[in-house]
XYZ file of C-alpha atoms in Angstrom:
426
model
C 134.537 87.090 43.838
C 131.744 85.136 42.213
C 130.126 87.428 39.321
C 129.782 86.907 35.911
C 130.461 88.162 31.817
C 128.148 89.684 29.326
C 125.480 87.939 27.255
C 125.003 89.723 23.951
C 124.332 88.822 20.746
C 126.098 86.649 18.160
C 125.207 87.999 15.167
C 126.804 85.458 13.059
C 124.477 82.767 14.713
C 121.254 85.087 15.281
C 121.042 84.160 18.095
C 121.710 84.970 21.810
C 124.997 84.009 23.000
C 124.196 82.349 26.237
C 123.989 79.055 28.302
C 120.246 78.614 27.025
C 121.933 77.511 23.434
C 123.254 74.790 25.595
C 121.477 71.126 26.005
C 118.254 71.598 27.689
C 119.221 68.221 29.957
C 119.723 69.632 33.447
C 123.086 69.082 35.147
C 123.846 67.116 38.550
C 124.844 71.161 39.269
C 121.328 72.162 38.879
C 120.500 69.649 41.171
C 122.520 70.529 43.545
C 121.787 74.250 43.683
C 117.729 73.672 43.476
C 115.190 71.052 43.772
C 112.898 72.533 41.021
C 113.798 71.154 37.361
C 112.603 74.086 35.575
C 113.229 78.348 35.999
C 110.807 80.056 39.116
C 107.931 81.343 36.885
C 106.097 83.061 39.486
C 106.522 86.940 38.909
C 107.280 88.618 42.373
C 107.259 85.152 43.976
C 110.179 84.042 43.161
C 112.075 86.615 45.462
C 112.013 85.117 48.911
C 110.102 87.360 51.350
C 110.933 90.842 50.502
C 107.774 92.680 50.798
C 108.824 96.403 50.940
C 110.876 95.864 47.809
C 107.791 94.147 45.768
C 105.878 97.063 46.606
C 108.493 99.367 45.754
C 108.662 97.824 42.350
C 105.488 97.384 41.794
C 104.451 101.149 42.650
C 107.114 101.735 39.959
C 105.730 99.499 37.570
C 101.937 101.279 37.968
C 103.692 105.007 37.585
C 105.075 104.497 34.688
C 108.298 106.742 36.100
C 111.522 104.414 35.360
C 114.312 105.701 36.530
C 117.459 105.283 33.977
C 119.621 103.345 36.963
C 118.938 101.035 39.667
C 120.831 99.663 42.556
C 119.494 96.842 44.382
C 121.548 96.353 47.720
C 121.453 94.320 50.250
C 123.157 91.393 52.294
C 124.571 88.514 50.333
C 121.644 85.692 49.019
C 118.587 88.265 50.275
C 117.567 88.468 46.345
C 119.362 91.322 44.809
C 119.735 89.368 41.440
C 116.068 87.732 41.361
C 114.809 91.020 41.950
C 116.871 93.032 39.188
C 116.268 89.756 36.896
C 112.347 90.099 37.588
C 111.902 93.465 37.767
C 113.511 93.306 34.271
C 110.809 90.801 32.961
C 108.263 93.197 33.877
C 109.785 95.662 32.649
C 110.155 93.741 29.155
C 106.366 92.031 29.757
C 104.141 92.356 26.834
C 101.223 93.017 28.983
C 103.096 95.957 30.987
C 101.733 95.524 33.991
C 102.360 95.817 37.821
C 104.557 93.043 37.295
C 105.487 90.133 34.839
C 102.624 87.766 33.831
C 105.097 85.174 33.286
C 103.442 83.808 30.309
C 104.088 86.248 27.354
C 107.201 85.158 25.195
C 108.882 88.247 26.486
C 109.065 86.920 30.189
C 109.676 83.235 28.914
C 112.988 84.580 27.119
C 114.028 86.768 30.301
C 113.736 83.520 32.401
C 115.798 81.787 30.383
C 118.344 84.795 30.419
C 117.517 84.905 26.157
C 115.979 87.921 25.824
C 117.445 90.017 23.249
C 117.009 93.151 25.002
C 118.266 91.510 28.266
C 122.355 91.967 28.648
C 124.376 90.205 31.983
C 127.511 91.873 32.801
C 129.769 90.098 35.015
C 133.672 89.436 36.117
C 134.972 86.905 33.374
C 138.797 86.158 33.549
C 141.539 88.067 31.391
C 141.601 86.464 27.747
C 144.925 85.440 26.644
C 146.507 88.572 25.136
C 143.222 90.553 25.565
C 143.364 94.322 24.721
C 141.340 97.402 25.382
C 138.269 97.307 22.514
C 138.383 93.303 22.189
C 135.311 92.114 23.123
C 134.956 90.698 26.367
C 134.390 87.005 24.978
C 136.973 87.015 22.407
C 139.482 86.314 23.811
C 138.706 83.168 26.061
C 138.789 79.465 25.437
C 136.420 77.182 24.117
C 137.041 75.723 27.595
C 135.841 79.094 29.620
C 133.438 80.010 27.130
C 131.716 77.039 27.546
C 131.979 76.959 31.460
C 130.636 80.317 31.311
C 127.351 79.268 29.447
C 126.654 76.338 32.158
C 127.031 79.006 34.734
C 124.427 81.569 33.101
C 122.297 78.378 32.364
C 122.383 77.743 36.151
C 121.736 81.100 37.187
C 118.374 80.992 34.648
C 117.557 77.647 36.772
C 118.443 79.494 39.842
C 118.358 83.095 40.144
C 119.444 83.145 43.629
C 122.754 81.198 42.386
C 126.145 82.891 43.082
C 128.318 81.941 39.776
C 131.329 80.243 39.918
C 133.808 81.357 37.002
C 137.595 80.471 37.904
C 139.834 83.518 37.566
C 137.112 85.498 37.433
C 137.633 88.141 39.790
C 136.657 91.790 38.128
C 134.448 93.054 35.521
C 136.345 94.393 32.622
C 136.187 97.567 31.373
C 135.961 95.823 27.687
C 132.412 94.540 29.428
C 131.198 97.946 30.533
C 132.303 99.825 27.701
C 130.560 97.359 25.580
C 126.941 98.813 27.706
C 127.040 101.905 25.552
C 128.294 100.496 22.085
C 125.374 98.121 22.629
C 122.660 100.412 23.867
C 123.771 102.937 21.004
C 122.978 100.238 18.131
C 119.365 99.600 16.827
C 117.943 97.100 18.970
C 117.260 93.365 17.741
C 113.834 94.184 19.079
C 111.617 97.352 19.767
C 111.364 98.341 23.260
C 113.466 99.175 26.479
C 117.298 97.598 26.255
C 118.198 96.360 30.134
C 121.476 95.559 31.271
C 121.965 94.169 34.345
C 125.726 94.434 36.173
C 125.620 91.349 38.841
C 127.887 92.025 41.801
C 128.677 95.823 40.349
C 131.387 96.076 43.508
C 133.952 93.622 41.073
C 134.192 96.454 38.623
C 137.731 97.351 38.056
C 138.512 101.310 38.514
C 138.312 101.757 34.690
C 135.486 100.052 34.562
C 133.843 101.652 37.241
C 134.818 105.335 35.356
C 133.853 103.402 31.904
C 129.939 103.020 33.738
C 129.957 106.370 35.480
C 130.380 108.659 31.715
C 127.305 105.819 30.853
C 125.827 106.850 33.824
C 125.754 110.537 33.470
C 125.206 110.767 29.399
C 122.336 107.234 29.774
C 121.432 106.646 26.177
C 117.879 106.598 25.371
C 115.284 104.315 26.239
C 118.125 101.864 27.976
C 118.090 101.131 32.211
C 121.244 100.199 33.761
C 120.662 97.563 37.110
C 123.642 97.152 39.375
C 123.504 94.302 42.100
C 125.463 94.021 45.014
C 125.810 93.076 48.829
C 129.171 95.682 49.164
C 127.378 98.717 48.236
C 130.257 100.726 49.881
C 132.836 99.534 47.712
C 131.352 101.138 44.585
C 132.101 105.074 43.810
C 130.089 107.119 45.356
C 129.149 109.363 42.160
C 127.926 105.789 40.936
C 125.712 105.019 43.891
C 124.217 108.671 43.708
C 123.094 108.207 39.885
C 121.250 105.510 40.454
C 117.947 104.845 42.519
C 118.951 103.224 45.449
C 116.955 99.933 46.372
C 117.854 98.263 49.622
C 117.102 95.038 50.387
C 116.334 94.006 53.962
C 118.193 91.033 55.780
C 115.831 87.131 55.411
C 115.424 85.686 58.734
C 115.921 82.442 59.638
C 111.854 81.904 59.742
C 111.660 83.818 56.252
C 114.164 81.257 54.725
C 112.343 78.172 56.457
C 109.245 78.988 55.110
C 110.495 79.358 51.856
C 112.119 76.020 51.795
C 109.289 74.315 53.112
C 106.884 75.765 50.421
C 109.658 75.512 47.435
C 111.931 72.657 48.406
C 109.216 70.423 50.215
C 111.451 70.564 53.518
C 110.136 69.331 56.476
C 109.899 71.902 59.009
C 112.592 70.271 61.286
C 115.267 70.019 58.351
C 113.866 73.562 57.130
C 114.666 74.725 60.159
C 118.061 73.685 60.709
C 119.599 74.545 57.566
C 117.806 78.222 57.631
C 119.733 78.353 60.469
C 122.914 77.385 59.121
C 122.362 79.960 56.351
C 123.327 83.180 57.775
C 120.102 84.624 56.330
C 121.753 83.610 52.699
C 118.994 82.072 50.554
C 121.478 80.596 48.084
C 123.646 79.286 51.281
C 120.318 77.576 51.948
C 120.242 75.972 49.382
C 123.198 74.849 49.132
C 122.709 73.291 52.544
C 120.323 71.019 51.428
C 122.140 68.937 49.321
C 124.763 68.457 51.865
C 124.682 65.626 54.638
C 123.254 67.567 57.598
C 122.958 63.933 59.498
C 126.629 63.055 58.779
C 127.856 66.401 60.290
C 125.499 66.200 63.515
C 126.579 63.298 64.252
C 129.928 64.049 63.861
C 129.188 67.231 66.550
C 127.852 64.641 68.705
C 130.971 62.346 68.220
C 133.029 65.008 69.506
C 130.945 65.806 72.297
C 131.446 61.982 73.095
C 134.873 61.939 73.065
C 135.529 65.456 75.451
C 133.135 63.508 77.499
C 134.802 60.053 77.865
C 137.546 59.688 75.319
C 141.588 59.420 77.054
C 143.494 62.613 76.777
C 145.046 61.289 73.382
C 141.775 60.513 72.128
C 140.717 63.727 72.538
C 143.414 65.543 71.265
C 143.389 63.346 68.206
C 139.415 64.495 68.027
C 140.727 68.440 68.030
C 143.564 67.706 65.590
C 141.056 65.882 63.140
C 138.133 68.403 63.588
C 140.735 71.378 63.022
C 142.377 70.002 59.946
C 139.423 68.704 58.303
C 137.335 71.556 58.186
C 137.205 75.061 56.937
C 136.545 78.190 60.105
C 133.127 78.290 58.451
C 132.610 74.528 58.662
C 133.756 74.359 61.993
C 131.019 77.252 62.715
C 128.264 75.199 61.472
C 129.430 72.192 63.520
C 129.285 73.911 66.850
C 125.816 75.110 65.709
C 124.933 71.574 65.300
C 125.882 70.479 68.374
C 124.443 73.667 69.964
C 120.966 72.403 68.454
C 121.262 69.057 69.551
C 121.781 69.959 73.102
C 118.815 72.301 73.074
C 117.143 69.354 71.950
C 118.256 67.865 74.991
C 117.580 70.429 77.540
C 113.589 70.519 75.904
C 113.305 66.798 76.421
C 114.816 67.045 80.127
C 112.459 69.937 80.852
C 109.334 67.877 79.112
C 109.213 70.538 75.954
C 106.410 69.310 73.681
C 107.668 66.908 70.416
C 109.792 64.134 69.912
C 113.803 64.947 68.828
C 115.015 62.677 65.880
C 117.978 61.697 68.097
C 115.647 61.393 71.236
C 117.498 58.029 72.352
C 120.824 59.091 72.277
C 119.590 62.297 74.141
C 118.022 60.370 76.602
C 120.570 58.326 77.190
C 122.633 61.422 77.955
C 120.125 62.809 80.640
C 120.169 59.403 81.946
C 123.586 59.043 82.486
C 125.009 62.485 83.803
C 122.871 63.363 86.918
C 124.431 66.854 87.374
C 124.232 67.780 83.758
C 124.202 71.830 83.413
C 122.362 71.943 79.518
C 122.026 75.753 79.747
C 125.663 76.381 81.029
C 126.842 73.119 77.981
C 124.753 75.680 75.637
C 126.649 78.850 76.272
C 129.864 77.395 75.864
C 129.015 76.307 72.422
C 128.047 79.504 71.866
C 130.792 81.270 73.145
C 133.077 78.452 70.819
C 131.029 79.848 67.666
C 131.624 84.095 68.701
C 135.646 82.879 68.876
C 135.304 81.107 65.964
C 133.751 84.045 64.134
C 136.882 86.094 65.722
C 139.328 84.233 63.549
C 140.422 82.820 67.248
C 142.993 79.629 66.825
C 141.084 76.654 66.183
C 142.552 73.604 68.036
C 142.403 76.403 71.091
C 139.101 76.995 70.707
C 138.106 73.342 70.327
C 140.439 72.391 73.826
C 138.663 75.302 75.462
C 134.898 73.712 75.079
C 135.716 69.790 75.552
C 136.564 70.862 79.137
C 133.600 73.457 79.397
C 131.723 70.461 78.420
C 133.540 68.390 80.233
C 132.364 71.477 83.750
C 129.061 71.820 82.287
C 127.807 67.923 81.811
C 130.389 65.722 84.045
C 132.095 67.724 86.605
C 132.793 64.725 88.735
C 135.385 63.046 86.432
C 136.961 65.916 84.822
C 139.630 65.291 82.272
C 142.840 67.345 82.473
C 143.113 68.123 78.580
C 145.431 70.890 79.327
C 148.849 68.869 80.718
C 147.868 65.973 78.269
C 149.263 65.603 74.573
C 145.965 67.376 73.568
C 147.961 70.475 75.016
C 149.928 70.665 72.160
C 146.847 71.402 69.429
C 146.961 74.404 71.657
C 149.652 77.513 70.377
């Protein structure tokens, strides 16, 4: 489970113990997760679509009415943490408005995850010869403390980030029971202490009994914000003290037009890798840093091969897809090649636009008279349901070269089954 460790204060530096003490130079990681070089500084707009919620929050905001707890909910990468991290800036805004102004010093430190008011709990890994009361830092390398403080720097770069912290797999009770020693001192600042608990479904059963006494004694002036996509998993007596927030699912078209407006993707590549994403914002992004050319061709490749390769060529295609990729690699493939033969089927029935691979395609039309693109279609898509089913793999894969095989070139059909391709099978 990716979460994440507390940020608090050191008070023997005076200053926040976080990734923002860190070099300002921005890692090949940031990269990677976003193409902006600096934090989203654009109140509610940096949560992707998510219009009920920014109403919600803002209606909030203008009442004046804050509840002591939150829980934002919702399927994995639809915003959860950008939301609890923004509502929090408002929340902490000097101008205490409808929502942050982005400006004030306040929000500047909350983007940078600074604030001194501002506490992340989340999972950190067991400290060598850790005890109940240590504190939940203590305990740990120089090693994972410092890998800790890129991944909080990240996650300032990137709310939408899930952090990756080896070993981390709960939060600690040391973490939550810190919440109310914290929240009971005087504050480093005046105003409302936050504490935000990312992926609140890692707490550990102490931990989880540790936040629910917090929970149902809240100290003054202090708001607890739990995130999660497993909302289920938490204790119910939890989930009823807090003011339940749900987030709704992105859509593919939600995602696309978010990449297009704050990646600069052009609406073909958008497209594809929203669909890719699984309505996972952060999976988006992701996607865009990885070769989406390489891999479709490599969907095509295989298509090639069911379609003309020898019986051991095509076994050796099943056994190389199968080994070389994870199930949810494998997934995206077959989407892939799904979306290249749609591409297809549009330029055999005229559809408006040219397809980047429009020669290859043609070629295709050209050459297989009786080719059945709708009936080539569902067996990809069948493929993908099987592979969702945790079916066997090199199965799977034997299955749809000869469905392809039906679909596009039922005159010379290749017996895969009595061939050493047979044997990728169980």
């Amino acid at each position: 489970m990716d979460s994440g460790f507390m940020i608090r204060r050191n008070r023997a530096a005076g200053r926040p113990f976080s990734s923002g003490n860190l070099s300002g130079k921005r890692s090949p990681e940031a990269s990677f997760i976003s193409g902006s070089a600096t934090p989203f500084n654009m109140a509610w707009k940096s949560i992707v679509s998510q219009s009920r919620l920014k109403t919600l929050l803002t209606g909030i905001l203008a009442s004046k009415r804050v509840a002591h707890a939150y829980l934002f909910s919702g399927p994995e990468g639809s915003g959860q943490d950008p939301a609890a991290i923004e509502f929090a800036k408002a929340l902490l805004c000097e101008r205490s408005g409808t929502e942050a102004c982005g400006e004030c010093r306040n929000c500047v430190r909350v983007e940078s995850l600074q604030h001194p008011n501002l506490t992340l709990v989340f999972s950190l890994p067991a400290g060598r010869n850790e005890k109940l009361g240590d504190l939940p830092l203590s305990k740990l390398s120089d090693a994972d403390i410092a890998l800790v403080q890129e991944q909080v720097r990240l996650k300032a770069l990137n709310p939408y980030l899930a952090m990756t912290i080896p070993k981390a797999n709960t939060i600690k009770i040391n973490s939550v029971r810190l919440i109310r020693k914290e929240s009971s001192l005087a504050g480093f600042e005046t105003g409302r202490r936050i504490f935000i608990i990312l992926n609140a479904e890692a707490m550990a059963e102490d931990a989880s009994n540790a936040l629910l006494k917090t929970l149902e004694e809240p100290p003054e002036n202090t708001i607890l914000i739990l995130t999660t996509s497993l909302p289920d998993r938490l204790l119910r007596t939890i989930v009823s003290r807090c003011q339940h927030v749900r987030l709704a699912p992105l859509t593919a078209g939600e995602i696309q037009a978010a990449l297009e407006e704050r990646e600069n993707i052009v609406p073909e590549e958008a497209a594809a890798v929203a669909k890719l994403s699984g309505g996972n914002y952060a999976k988006a992004l992701q996607r865009l840093h990885s070769d989406l050319k390489e891999r479709s061709l490599e969907a095509v490749d295989f298509l090639r091969t069911a379609l003309g390769g020898s019986r051991e060529e095509i076994g050796n295609s099943i056994e190389a897809v199968a080994s070389a990729h994870e199930k949810q690699e494998i997934g995206e493939l077959l989407l892939l090649l799904q979306d290249w033969l749609r591409d297809a089927m549009l330029l055999k029935e005229g559809g408006a636009g040219e397809p980047e691979d429009g020669g290859s395609l043609r070629r295709l039309i050209a050459r297989y008279k009786r080719i059945d693109l709708p009936g080539a279609i569902a067996a990809v898509d069948r493929a993908v349901s099987l592979v969702d089913k945790n079916a066997y793999i090199p199965l799977v894969l034997l299955n749809l070269a000869l469905a392809l095989q039906e679909s596009i070139n039922p005159s010379e059909l290749t017996d895969v089954r009595s061939s050493p391709a047979g044997s990728a099978g169980p």
